[in-house]
Amino acid sequence: MNSQQLESHVANLLVVDDTPDNLRLLSTMLSDKGYKVRGVINGEMALKAARSTPPDLILLDITMPQMNGYEVCQHLKADSRTSGIPVIFLSALDQVLDKVTAFAVGGVDYITKPFHLEEVLARVENQLTIQRLQKKLYDQNARLQESEAKERKKSQQLELALQQLQNAQAQLIQSEKMSSLGNVVAGVAHEINNPISFIKGNLSPVREYTEDLLRLVQLYTEDFPNPTAAIQEQLEAIDFAFLRNDLPKLIASMSIGADRIGEIVQSLRNFSRLDQAELKAVDIHEGIESTLMILHHRLKDEVEQRIIKVVKEYEDLPKIECYAGQMNQVFMNVMSNAIDALQSQKSWEKEADDSSHIPTITICTRLLSDFQVGIYITDNGPGIKEEIQQRIFEPFFTTKQVGQGKGLGLSISYAIIVGEHGGQLRCVSIPDQGATFAIEIPIYHSTKRFFEGDLGGL
Ligand SMILES: Nc1ncnc2c1ncn2[C@@H]1O[C@H](COP(=O)(O)OP(=O)(O)OP(=O)(O)O)[C@@H](O)[C@H]1O
Ligand SMILES: [Mg+2]
């Protein structure tokens, strides 16, 4: 019953007294005043009546055979159905101890016999008013809590929406970043490709022409062993003996250099994989290698002259059906983080303290089953503290200084591995010893669903 219903409702009273005269007197008096009154003559009956139809107030005699008023009150308070009903004790006794006991067992008021009509009414009305007000307060509280819960839910929904928005924004920024990196890489690769092919193509005729020319000079020196003074002078000026020896070597090293540039161009093209935005079976090691090549300059610390060692433990892997460009982004993000971690001040300091500590990135690939491969990228840097580990996949979470990290790399990698490929991306780290990022993906994209079911989050 709410407080409004309570106000319009006729109060329901239960009177408990073992003296029939008293009972009759009280009942009549209260009924005349418009209350609904039920009267019972002992404790047992009182409990039964209160439980079957809880009254708004109980007037309870203290001195009764079998169960006295205090006991009845204790039973009422112990039962959740009746514990909230106010009890006014009735007794002829007028001793301090009894009053104290009456309040101690849960009574709210105390009327001594013989009754004065006005006093009884005033006390009953008083308790009913208190009860009404309490009910009102309770209702208001409940309404307040309800609206608070609604507000909380609303703010949670807002928070969720904000998070989704941030995720979307993060993905946009990162894919923009990666696609512009991909574009630059692809553009550079394309631009270098033509001149380098031209150089490579011309190197072999250059070698032949040089050999021809040298042979011709050789013939001249054999047929004309006594050159004129001018020729002799020129031979000495250009240090012909050295030139003849060095020129073929120069051409050979230019050829090696040109081949190397050719490989780099191939790696750049592999990395950008702009031609492979669609699902394709690729050699994952090729992707790792081209990423390493792109990051090669970062493995060396120019100032400190220290080099990060890269250890590769590749297993024979079948071709993996995946979005190659996206997979390369993941390798790039995880390896960049490992390099950042190893180059952070702390790890270099560690190296200085401990000469046996060589900053190392270990890349390990494993065939996990007929359907799944694992790529494990480990660094022996400062590692990640437990409380940070829980947050590294959140978009925009970074511990790096402003301008050094946006906190996007891992959240995007997570979306690519888990969302796009139905795989798993996990981090295992022991602070001060390093971190391992485990990337596990299905070999066939058609098994993506199967592995997705297996995920259960991080
Ligand atoms: N190998 C690692 N060792 C130590 N901490 C790491 C490692 N990898 C990631 N972290 C921690 O995880 C955080 C989040 O990494 P994430 O790649 O998402 O963002 P970021 O590197 O800070 O910025 P961004 O990748 O956008 O440039 C990093 O700031 C760093 O604290
Ligand atoms: Mg990063």
CSV table of C-alpha atoms and ligand atoms in Angstrom, one decimal:
chain,number,residue,atom,x,y,z
A,1,MET,CA,0.0,0.0,0.0
A,2,ASN,CA,1.5,3.4,-0.9
A,3,SER,CA,1.2,6.5,1.3
A,4,GLN,CA,-1.8,8.0,-0.6
A,5,GLN,CA,-3.8,4.8,-0.4
A,6,LEU,CA,-2.8,4.6,3.3
A,7,GLU,CA,-4.2,8.1,4.0
A,8,SER,CA,-7.6,7.3,2.5
A,9,HIS,CA,-7.7,3.9,4.0
A,10,VAL,CA,-9.5,3.1,7.3
A,11,ALA,CA,-6.9,2.0,9.8
A,12,ASN,CA,-7.1,-1.7,10.7
A,13,LEU,CA,-6.4,-2.3,14.4
A,14,LEU,CA,-5.8,-5.5,16.3
A,15,VAL,CA,-6.5,-5.5,20.1
A,16,VAL,CA,-5.1,-8.3,22.2
A,17,ASP,CA,-6.3,-8.5,25.8
A,18,ASP,CA,-7.1,-11.6,27.9
A,19,THR,CA,-9.7,-9.6,29.9
A,20,PRO,CA,-12.9,-9.7,27.9
A,21,ASP,CA,-14.2,-6.5,29.5
A,22,ASN,CA,-11.1,-4.5,28.6
A,23,LEU,CA,-11.3,-6.0,25.1
A,24,ARG,CA,-14.9,-5.0,24.6
A,25,LEU,CA,-14.3,-1.5,26.0
A,26,LEU,CA,-11.4,-0.8,23.8
A,27,SER,CA,-12.9,-2.4,20.7
A,28,THR,CA,-16.2,-0.4,21.0
A,29,MET,CA,-14.4,2.8,21.7
A,30,LEU,CA,-12.1,2.5,18.7
A,31,SER,CA,-14.9,1.2,16.4
A,32,ASP,CA,-16.9,4.2,17.3
A,33,LYS,CA,-14.1,6.4,16.2
A,34,GLY,CA,-14.2,4.8,12.7
A,35,TYR,CA,-11.4,2.2,13.0
A,36,LYS,CA,-11.8,-1.4,11.9
A,37,VAL,CA,-11.1,-3.4,15.0
A,38,ARG,CA,-10.3,-7.1,15.5
A,39,GLY,CA,-10.1,-8.4,19.1
A,40,VAL,CA,-8.3,-11.5,20.3
A,41,ILE,CA,-7.8,-12.9,23.8
A,42,ASN,CA,-4.3,-14.5,23.7
A,43,GLY,CA,-0.9,-14.4,22.2
A,44,GLU,CA,-1.3,-17.4,19.8
A,45,MET,CA,-4.5,-15.9,18.3
A,46,ALA,CA,-2.8,-12.5,18.0
A,47,LEU,CA,0.1,-13.9,16.0
A,48,LYS,CA,-2.2,-15.9,13.7
A,49,ALA,CA,-4.4,-12.9,13.1
A,50,ALA,CA,-1.5,-10.6,12.5
A,51,ARG,CA,0.1,-13.0,10.0
A,52,SER,CA,-3.1,-13.7,8.1
A,53,THR,CA,-4.1,-10.1,7.7
A,54,PRO,CA,-1.4,-7.7,9.0
A,55,PRO,CA,-3.1,-4.8,10.8
A,56,ASP,CA,-1.9,-1.2,10.8
A,57,LEU,CA,-1.4,-1.2,14.6
A,58,ILE,CA,-1.5,-3.7,17.5
A,59,LEU,CA,-2.7,-2.8,21.0
A,60,LEU,CA,-1.1,-5.6,23.1
A,61,ASP,CA,-1.7,-6.4,26.7
A,62,ILE,CA,1.4,-7.4,28.6
A,63,THR,CA,0.1,-9.6,31.3
A,64,MET,CA,-1.5,-12.7,29.7
A,65,PRO,CA,-1.3,-16.4,30.5
A,66,GLN,CA,0.8,-18.8,28.3
A,67,MET,CA,2.5,-16.1,26.2
A,68,ASN,CA,2.9,-12.6,27.6
A,69,GLY,CA,2.9,-9.5,25.6
A,70,TYR,CA,6.7,-9.2,25.4
A,71,GLU,CA,7.0,-12.7,23.9
A,72,VAL,CA,4.2,-12.0,21.4
A,73,CYS,CA,6.0,-8.8,20.4
A,74,GLN,CA,9.3,-10.6,20.0
A,75,HIS,CA,7.6,-13.2,17.7
A,76,LEU,CA,6.0,-10.4,15.7
A,77,LYS,CA,9.3,-8.6,15.2
A,78,ALA,CA,11.1,-11.8,14.2
A,79,ASP,CA,8.7,-12.4,11.3
A,80,SER,CA,9.2,-10.3,8.2
A,81,ARG,CA,5.5,-10.3,7.5
A,82,THR,CA,4.7,-8.6,10.8
A,83,SER,CA,7.9,-7.0,11.9
A,84,GLY,CA,6.9,-3.6,10.5
A,85,ILE,CA,3.6,-3.3,12.5
A,86,PRO,CA,3.8,-0.8,15.4
A,87,VAL,CA,2.9,-2.3,18.8
A,88,ILE,CA,1.5,-0.3,21.7
A,89,PHE,CA,1.6,-2.1,24.9
A,90,LEU,CA,-1.3,-2.1,27.4
A,91,SER,CA,-0.8,-2.8,31.1
A,92,ALA,CA,-1.9,-2.0,34.5
A,93,LEU,CA,1.7,-2.1,35.7
A,94,ASP,CA,3.4,1.2,35.9
A,95,GLN,CA,6.9,0.3,36.6
A,96,VAL,CA,10.1,1.6,34.9
A,97,LEU,CA,11.4,-1.9,34.2
A,98,ASP,CA,8.3,-2.9,32.2
A,99,LYS,CA,8.4,0.2,30.1
A,100,VAL,CA,12.1,-0.4,29.3
A,101,THR,CA,11.3,-4.1,28.4
A,102,ALA,CA,8.4,-3.0,26.3
A,103,PHE,CA,10.6,-0.7,24.2
A,104,ALA,CA,13.5,-3.2,24.2
A,105,VAL,CA,11.3,-5.9,22.5
A,106,GLY,CA,10.2,-3.5,19.8
A,107,GLY,CA,7.1,-1.7,21.2
A,108,VAL,CA,6.6,1.9,20.1
A,109,ASP,CA,4.4,3.1,22.9
A,110,TYR,CA,3.0,2.2,26.3
A,111,ILE,CA,-0.5,2.8,27.7
A,112,THR,CA,-1.3,2.2,31.4
A,113,LYS,CA,-4.7,1.0,32.6
A,114,PRO,CA,-7.2,2.2,33.5
A,115,PHE,CA,-7.6,3.8,30.0
A,116,HIS,CA,-8.4,7.3,29.4
A,117,LEU,CA,-10.4,7.4,26.2
A,118,GLU,CA,-8.7,10.6,24.8
A,119,GLU,CA,-5.2,9.3,25.7
A,120,VAL,CA,-5.7,6.0,23.9
A,121,LEU,CA,-7.1,7.7,20.8
A,122,ALA,CA,-4.3,10.3,20.8
A,123,ARG,CA,-1.6,7.6,21.1
A,124,VAL,CA,-3.2,5.4,18.4
A,125,GLU,CA,-3.6,8.4,16.1
A,126,ASN,CA,0.0,9.4,16.8
A,127,GLN,CA,1.4,6.0,15.9
A,128,LEU,CA,-0.8,5.8,12.8
A,129,THR,CA,0.4,9.2,11.7
A,130,ILE,CA,4.0,8.2,12.2
A,131,GLN,CA,3.4,5.0,10.3
A,132,ARG,CA,1.8,7.0,7.4
A,133,LEU,CA,4.7,9.4,7.3
A,134,GLN,CA,7.2,6.6,7.4
A,135,LYS,CA,5.4,4.9,4.5
A,136,LYS,CA,5.5,8.2,2.6
A,137,LEU,CA,9.2,8.6,3.2
A,138,TYR,CA,9.7,5.0,2.1
A,139,ASP,CA,7.7,5.5,-1.1
A,140,GLN,CA,9.6,8.7,-1.9
A,141,ASN,CA,12.9,6.9,-1.3
A,142,ALA,CA,11.9,4.1,-3.5
A,143,ARG,CA,10.8,6.5,-6.3
A,144,LEU,CA,14.1,8.4,-5.8
A,145,GLN,CA,16.1,5.1,-6.1
A,146,GLU,CA,14.1,4.1,-9.1
A,147,SER,CA,14.8,7.4,-10.9
A,148,GLU,CA,18.4,7.3,-9.8
A,149,ALA,CA,18.7,3.8,-11.3
A,150,LYS,CA,17.1,5.1,-14.5
A,151,GLU,CA,19.6,8.0,-14.5
A,152,ARG,CA,22.5,5.6,-13.9
A,153,LYS,CA,21.3,3.3,-16.7
A,154,LYS,CA,21.1,6.4,-19.0
A,155,SER,CA,24.6,7.4,-18.1
A,156,GLN,CA,25.9,3.9,-18.7
A,157,GLN,CA,24.2,3.9,-22.1
A,158,LEU,CA,25.9,7.2,-22.8
A,159,GLU,CA,29.2,5.9,-21.7
A,160,LEU,CA,28.8,2.9,-23.9
A,161,ALA,CA,27.9,5.1,-26.8
A,162,LEU,CA,30.9,7.3,-26.2
A,163,GLN,CA,33.1,4.2,-26.0
A,164,GLN,CA,31.7,2.9,-29.3
A,165,LEU,CA,32.3,6.3,-30.8
A,166,GLN,CA,35.8,6.4,-29.5
A,167,ASN,CA,36.4,2.9,-31.0
A,168,ALA,CA,35.1,3.9,-34.3
A,169,GLN,CA,37.2,7.1,-34.2
A,170,ALA,CA,40.2,5.0,-33.2
A,171,GLN,CA,39.7,2.7,-36.1
A,172,LEU,CA,39.3,5.5,-38.5
A,173,ILE,CA,42.4,7.3,-37.4
A,174,GLN,CA,44.5,4.1,-37.5
A,175,SER,CA,43.2,2.9,-40.8
A,176,GLU,CA,43.8,6.4,-42.2
A,177,LYS,CA,47.3,6.3,-40.7
A,178,MET,CA,48.0,2.8,-42.0
A,179,SER,CA,46.5,3.4,-45.4
A,180,SER,CA,48.5,6.6,-45.8
A,181,LEU,CA,51.6,4.7,-44.7
A,182,GLY,CA,50.6,1.9,-47.2
A,183,ASN,CA,50.1,4.5,-49.9
A,184,VAL,CA,53.5,6.2,-49.2
A,185,VAL,CA,55.2,2.8,-49.1
A,186,ALA,CA,53.5,1.6,-52.3
A,187,GLY,CA,54.3,5.0,-54.0
A,188,VAL,CA,57.9,4.9,-53.1
A,189,ALA,CA,58.2,1.3,-54.1
A,190,HIS,CA,56.7,2.0,-57.4
A,191,GLU,CA,58.8,5.1,-58.1
A,192,ILE,CA,62.0,3.3,-57.2
A,193,ASN,CA,61.1,0.2,-59.1
A,194,ASN,CA,61.5,1.7,-62.5
A,195,PRO,CA,65.0,3.3,-62.1
A,196,ILE,CA,66.3,0.3,-60.2
A,197,SER,CA,65.2,-2.1,-62.9
A,198,PHE,CA,66.8,0.2,-65.4
A,199,ILE,CA,70.1,0.2,-63.4
A,200,LYS,CA,70.0,-3.5,-62.8
A,201,GLY,CA,69.2,-4.1,-66.5
A,202,ASN,CA,72.1,-2.0,-67.6
A,203,LEU,CA,74.7,-3.3,-65.2
A,204,SER,CA,75.4,-6.5,-67.1
A,205,PRO,CA,76.1,-4.7,-70.4
A,206,VAL,CA,78.3,-2.2,-68.4
A,207,ARG,CA,80.2,-5.2,-67.1
A,208,GLU,CA,80.7,-6.6,-70.6
A,209,TYR,CA,81.6,-3.3,-72.2
A,210,THR,CA,84.2,-2.7,-69.4
A,211,GLU,CA,85.7,-6.1,-69.9
A,212,ASP,CA,85.8,-5.5,-73.6
A,213,LEU,CA,87.5,-2.1,-73.1
A,214,LEU,CA,90.0,-3.5,-70.7
A,215,ARG,CA,90.8,-6.4,-73.0
A,216,LEU,CA,91.3,-3.8,-75.8
A,217,VAL,CA,93.7,-1.8,-73.7
A,218,GLN,CA,95.5,-5.1,-72.8
A,219,LEU,CA,95.9,-5.8,-76.6
A,220,TYR,CA,97.2,-2.3,-77.2
A,221,THR,CA,99.8,-2.7,-74.5
A,222,GLU,CA,100.9,-6.1,-75.8
A,223,ASP,CA,101.2,-4.8,-79.4
A,224,PHE,CA,102.7,-1.4,-78.5
A,225,PRO,CA,104.8,-2.2,-75.4
A,226,ASN,CA,106.5,1.2,-75.6
A,227,PRO,CA,103.8,3.9,-75.4
A,228,THR,CA,104.4,7.5,-76.2
A,229,ALA,CA,105.2,9.9,-73.4
A,230,ALA,CA,101.7,11.3,-73.4
A,231,ILE,CA,100.1,7.9,-73.0
A,232,GLN,CA,102.6,6.9,-70.4
A,233,GLU,CA,101.7,10.1,-68.5
A,234,GLN,CA,98.0,9.4,-68.7
A,235,LEU,CA,98.5,5.8,-67.5
A,236,GLU,CA,100.2,7.1,-64.4
A,237,ALA,CA,97.8,9.9,-63.9
A,238,ILE,CA,94.8,7.6,-63.7
A,239,ASP,CA,96.8,4.8,-61.9
A,240,PHE,CA,95.8,2.4,-64.7
A,241,ALA,CA,97.0,-0.7,-62.9
A,242,PHE,CA,94.7,0.0,-59.9
A,243,LEU,CA,91.8,1.0,-62.1
A,244,ARG,CA,92.0,-2.2,-64.2
A,245,ASN,CA,91.9,-4.2,-61.0
A,246,ASP,CA,89.2,-2.1,-59.2
A,247,LEU,CA,86.7,-1.4,-61.9
A,248,PRO,CA,85.3,-5.0,-62.1
A,249,LYS,CA,85.0,-5.1,-58.3
A,250,LEU,CA,83.1,-1.8,-58.4
A,251,ILE,CA,80.7,-3.1,-60.9
A,252,ALA,CA,80.2,-6.3,-58.9
A,253,SER,CA,79.4,-4.3,-55.7
A,254,MET,CA,77.1,-2.0,-57.6
A,255,SER,CA,75.3,-5.1,-58.8
A,256,ILE,CA,74.9,-6.4,-55.2
A,257,GLY,CA,73.6,-3.0,-54.2
A,258,ALA,CA,71.1,-2.9,-57.0
A,259,ASP,CA,69.9,-6.4,-56.0
A,260,ARG,CA,69.5,-5.3,-52.4
A,261,ILE,CA,67.5,-2.3,-53.5
A,262,GLY,CA,65.4,-4.6,-55.6
A,263,GLU,CA,64.7,-6.8,-52.5
A,264,ILE,CA,63.8,-3.8,-50.5
A,265,VAL,CA,61.3,-2.6,-53.1
A,266,GLN,CA,59.8,-6.1,-53.1
A,267,SER,CA,59.5,-6.0,-49.3
A,268,LEU,CA,57.9,-2.6,-49.5
A,269,ARG,CA,55.4,-3.9,-52.0
A,270,ASN,CA,54.7,-6.9,-49.8
A,271,PHE,CA,54.2,-4.6,-46.8
A,272,SER,CA,51.8,-2.3,-48.5
A,273,ARG,CA,49.9,-5.1,-50.1
A,274,LEU,CA,47.5,-2.6,-51.5
A,275,ASP,CA,46.8,-5.1,-54.2
A,276,GLN,CA,45.7,-7.6,-51.5
A,277,ALA,CA,43.0,-5.8,-49.7
A,278,GLU,CA,40.9,-8.9,-50.2
A,279,LEU,CA,41.2,-12.3,-48.5
A,280,LYS,CA,44.1,-14.3,-49.8
A,281,ALA,CA,46.3,-17.2,-48.8
A,282,VAL,CA,49.7,-15.7,-48.0
A,283,ASP,CA,53.1,-16.6,-46.5
A,284,ILE,CA,52.9,-15.0,-43.1
A,285,HIS,CA,56.7,-15.1,-42.8
A,286,GLU,CA,57.0,-12.8,-45.8
A,287,GLY,CA,54.8,-10.3,-44.0
A,288,ILE,CA,56.9,-10.5,-40.8
A,289,GLU,CA,60.1,-10.0,-42.9
A,290,SER,CA,58.9,-7.0,-44.8
A,291,THR,CA,57.7,-5.4,-41.5
A,292,LEU,CA,61.1,-6.0,-40.0
A,293,MET,CA,62.6,-4.4,-43.0
A,294,ILE,CA,60.4,-1.3,-42.7
A,295,LEU,CA,61.4,-1.2,-39.0
A,296,HIS,CA,65.0,-2.0,-39.6
A,297,HIS,CA,66.2,1.6,-39.0
A,298,ARG,CA,64.6,1.6,-35.6
A,299,LEU,CA,66.4,-1.5,-34.4
A,300,LYS,CA,69.6,0.6,-34.1
A,301,ASP,CA,69.9,3.4,-31.7
A,302,GLU,CA,72.0,6.0,-33.5
A,303,VAL,CA,73.0,8.0,-30.5
A,304,GLU,CA,73.7,5.1,-28.2
A,305,GLN,CA,75.1,2.9,-30.9
A,306,ARG,CA,73.2,-0.1,-29.5
A,307,ILE,CA,71.4,-2.6,-31.6
A,308,ILE,CA,68.3,-4.6,-30.9
A,309,LYS,CA,68.9,-8.2,-31.7
A,310,VAL,CA,66.2,-10.1,-33.6
A,311,VAL,CA,65.9,-13.8,-33.1
A,312,LYS,CA,63.6,-15.7,-35.5
A,313,GLU,CA,62.3,-19.2,-34.7
A,314,TYR,CA,60.1,-19.9,-37.7
A,315,GLU,CA,58.3,-23.2,-38.1
A,316,ASP,CA,57.2,-24.5,-41.5
A,317,LEU,CA,53.8,-22.9,-42.0
A,318,PRO,CA,51.2,-23.4,-44.7
A,319,LYS,CA,49.8,-20.3,-46.4
A,320,ILE,CA,47.4,-18.5,-44.2
A,321,GLU,CA,44.1,-17.2,-45.6
A,322,CYS,CA,43.9,-13.6,-44.3
A,323,TYR,CA,43.8,-9.9,-45.1
A,324,ALA,CA,47.6,-9.6,-45.6
A,325,GLY,CA,47.7,-5.8,-45.4
A,326,GLN,CA,45.9,-5.9,-42.1
A,327,MET,CA,48.1,-8.6,-40.7
A,328,ASN,CA,51.1,-6.6,-41.5
A,329,GLN,CA,49.6,-3.7,-39.6
A,330,VAL,CA,49.4,-5.9,-36.5
A,331,PHE,CA,53.0,-7.1,-36.9
A,332,MET,CA,54.0,-3.4,-37.3
A,333,ASN,CA,52.1,-2.3,-34.2
A,334,VAL,CA,53.3,-5.1,-31.9
A,335,MET,CA,56.9,-4.9,-33.1
A,336,SER,CA,56.9,-1.1,-32.8
A,337,ASN,CA,55.7,-1.4,-29.2
A,338,ALA,CA,58.5,-3.9,-28.5
A,339,ILE,CA,61.1,-1.5,-30.0
A,340,ASP,CA,59.6,1.4,-28.0
A,341,ALA,CA,59.8,-0.7,-24.8
A,342,LEU,CA,63.4,-1.8,-25.4
A,343,GLN,CA,64.5,1.7,-26.2
A,344,SER,CA,62.8,3.2,-23.2
A,345,GLN,CA,65.3,4.7,-20.9
A,346,LYS,CA,64.9,2.0,-18.3
A,347,SER,CA,65.8,-0.9,-20.5
A,348,TRP,CA,68.9,0.8,-21.8
A,349,GLU,CA,69.9,1.5,-18.3
A,350,LYS,CA,69.3,-2.1,-17.4
A,351,GLU,CA,71.7,-3.0,-20.2
A,352,ALA,CA,74.3,-0.6,-18.8
A,353,ASP,CA,74.0,-2.2,-15.4
A,354,ASP,CA,74.0,-5.7,-16.7
A,355,SER,CA,76.2,-6.3,-19.7
A,356,SER,CA,74.7,-9.8,-20.3
A,357,HIS,CA,71.4,-8.1,-21.1
A,358,ILE,CA,71.1,-7.8,-24.8
A,359,PRO,CA,67.9,-6.1,-25.9
A,360,THR,CA,66.2,-8.8,-28.0
A,361,ILE,CA,63.0,-9.3,-29.9
A,362,THR,CA,62.2,-13.0,-30.5
A,363,ILE,CA,59.7,-13.9,-33.2
A,364,CYS,CA,58.4,-17.4,-33.0
A,365,THR,CA,55.9,-19.0,-35.3
A,366,ARG,CA,54.1,-22.3,-34.6
A,367,LEU,CA,51.7,-24.6,-36.3
A,368,LEU,CA,49.2,-25.1,-33.5
A,369,SER,CA,46.9,-27.6,-35.3
A,370,ASP,CA,45.7,-28.3,-38.8
A,371,PHE,CA,43.6,-25.2,-38.5
A,372,GLN,CA,45.5,-22.7,-36.5
A,373,VAL,CA,48.9,-21.0,-36.3
A,374,GLY,CA,50.5,-18.9,-33.6
A,375,ILE,CA,52.9,-16.0,-33.9
A,376,TYR,CA,54.6,-15.0,-30.7
A,377,ILE,CA,56.5,-11.7,-30.5
A,378,THR,CA,58.6,-11.4,-27.3
A,379,ASP,CA,60.8,-8.6,-26.0
A,380,ASN,CA,63.0,-8.6,-23.0
A,381,GLY,CA,62.2,-5.0,-22.2
A,382,PRO,CA,60.6,-3.5,-19.0
A,383,GLY,CA,57.4,-5.6,-19.3
A,384,ILE,CA,53.9,-4.4,-18.4
A,385,LYS,CA,52.6,-3.9,-14.9
A,386,GLU,CA,49.4,-5.9,-14.0
A,387,GLU,CA,47.2,-2.9,-13.7
A,388,ILE,CA,48.4,-1.6,-17.1
A,389,GLN,CA,48.0,-5.0,-18.8
A,390,GLN,CA,44.3,-4.9,-18.2
A,391,ARG,CA,44.0,-1.7,-20.2
A,392,ILE,CA,46.4,-2.0,-23.1
A,393,PHE,CA,43.7,-3.0,-25.6
A,394,GLU,CA,41.6,0.0,-24.8
A,395,PRO,CA,41.5,2.6,-27.6
A,396,PHE,CA,43.5,5.7,-26.7
A,397,PHE,CA,45.2,4.0,-23.7
A,398,THR,CA,48.9,4.9,-23.7
A,399,THR,CA,51.6,5.3,-21.2
A,400,LYS,CA,53.8,7.1,-23.7
A,401,GLN,CA,54.4,10.8,-23.7
A,402,VAL,CA,52.1,13.1,-25.7
A,403,GLY,CA,53.1,12.9,-29.3
A,404,GLN,CA,54.8,9.6,-28.9
A,405,GLY,CA,51.8,7.3,-28.8
A,406,LYS,CA,48.2,7.6,-29.5
A,407,GLY,CA,47.2,4.4,-27.7
A,408,LEU,CA,45.7,3.0,-30.9
A,409,GLY,CA,48.1,0.3,-32.0
A,410,LEU,CA,46.9,-2.6,-29.8
A,411,SER,CA,43.2,-1.7,-29.9
A,412,ILE,CA,43.3,-1.8,-33.7
A,413,SER,CA,45.4,-5.0,-33.7
A,414,TYR,CA,42.8,-6.5,-31.4
A,415,ALA,CA,40.0,-5.5,-33.8
A,416,ILE,CA,41.9,-7.0,-36.7
A,417,ILE,CA,42.9,-10.3,-35.1
A,418,VAL,CA,39.7,-11.0,-33.1
A,419,GLY,CA,37.1,-9.1,-35.2
A,420,GLU,CA,38.4,-9.6,-38.7
A,421,HIS,CA,40.2,-12.9,-38.5
A,422,GLY,CA,38.4,-14.7,-35.6
A,423,GLY,CA,41.7,-15.2,-33.8
A,424,GLN,CA,43.1,-14.3,-30.4
A,425,LEU,CA,45.5,-11.6,-29.3
A,426,ARG,CA,46.8,-11.9,-25.8
A,427,CYS,CA,49.6,-10.4,-23.8
A,428,VAL,CA,51.7,-12.2,-21.2
A,429,SER,CA,54.1,-10.1,-19.3
A,430,ILE,CA,56.3,-10.4,-16.2
A,431,PRO,CA,57.2,-6.9,-15.1
A,432,ASP,CA,61.0,-6.3,-15.5
A,433,GLN,CA,61.4,-9.3,-17.7
A,434,GLY,CA,59.6,-8.4,-20.8
A,435,ALA,CA,56.4,-9.1,-22.7
A,436,THR,CA,55.0,-11.6,-25.2
A,437,PHE,CA,52.2,-10.8,-27.6
A,438,ALA,CA,50.5,-14.0,-28.8
A,439,ILE,CA,48.7,-13.8,-32.1
A,440,GLU,CA,46.7,-17.0,-32.9
A,441,ILE,CA,44.7,-17.1,-36.1
A,442,PRO,CA,42.9,-19.7,-38.1
A,443,ILE,CA,44.6,-20.9,-41.3
A,444,TYR,CA,41.4,-20.9,-43.3
A,445,HIS,CA,39.1,-18.0,-43.0
A,446,SER,CA,36.1,-20.3,-43.2
A,447,THR,CA,37.0,-21.6,-39.8
A,448,LYS,CA,36.8,-18.1,-38.4
A,449,ARG,CA,33.4,-18.7,-36.9
A,450,PHE,CA,34.6,-21.8,-35.2
A,451,PHE,CA,37.4,-20.0,-33.4
A,452,GLU,CA,35.3,-17.0,-32.6
A,453,GLY,CA,33.1,-19.3,-30.5
A,454,ASP,CA,36.2,-20.2,-28.6
A,455,LEU,CA,37.3,-16.7,-27.7
A,456,GLY,CA,35.4,-15.7,-24.5
A,457,GLY,CA,37.3,-12.4,-24.4
A,458,LEU,CA,40.6,-11.6,-23.0
B,1,LIG,N1,56.0,-4.8,-25.5
B,1,LIG,C1,55.6,-3.9,-24.6
B,1,LIG,N2,56.2,-3.6,-23.5
B,1,LIG,C2,55.8,-2.8,-22.6
B,1,LIG,N3,54.6,-2.1,-22.7
B,1,LIG,C3,53.9,-2.3,-23.8
B,1,LIG,C4,54.3,-3.2,-24.8
B,1,LIG,N4,53.4,-3.2,-25.8
B,1,LIG,C5,52.4,-2.3,-25.4
B,1,LIG,N5,52.7,-1.7,-24.2
B,1,LIG,C6,51.9,-0.8,-23.4
B,1,LIG,O1,50.6,-0.7,-24.0
B,1,LIG,C7,50.3,0.6,-24.3
B,1,LIG,C8,49.3,0.6,-25.5
B,1,LIG,O2,50.0,0.2,-26.7
B,1,LIG,P1,49.4,0.7,-28.1
B,1,LIG,O3,50.2,0.2,-29.1
B,1,LIG,O4,47.9,0.5,-28.1
B,1,LIG,O5,49.6,2.3,-28.0
B,1,LIG,P2,50.9,3.2,-28.0
B,1,LIG,O6,52.0,2.4,-28.5
B,1,LIG,O7,51.0,3.8,-26.7
B,1,LIG,O8,50.5,4.3,-29.1
B,1,LIG,P3,50.4,4.0,-30.7
B,1,LIG,O9,50.5,2.5,-31.0
B,1,LIG,O10,49.0,4.5,-31.1
B,1,LIG,O11,51.5,4.8,-31.3
B,1,LIG,C9,51.6,1.3,-24.5
B,1,LIG,O12,51.5,2.7,-24.3
B,1,LIG,C10,52.5,0.6,-23.5
B,1,LIG,O13,52.3,1.1,-22.2
B,2,MG,MG,51.9,1.2,-30.2
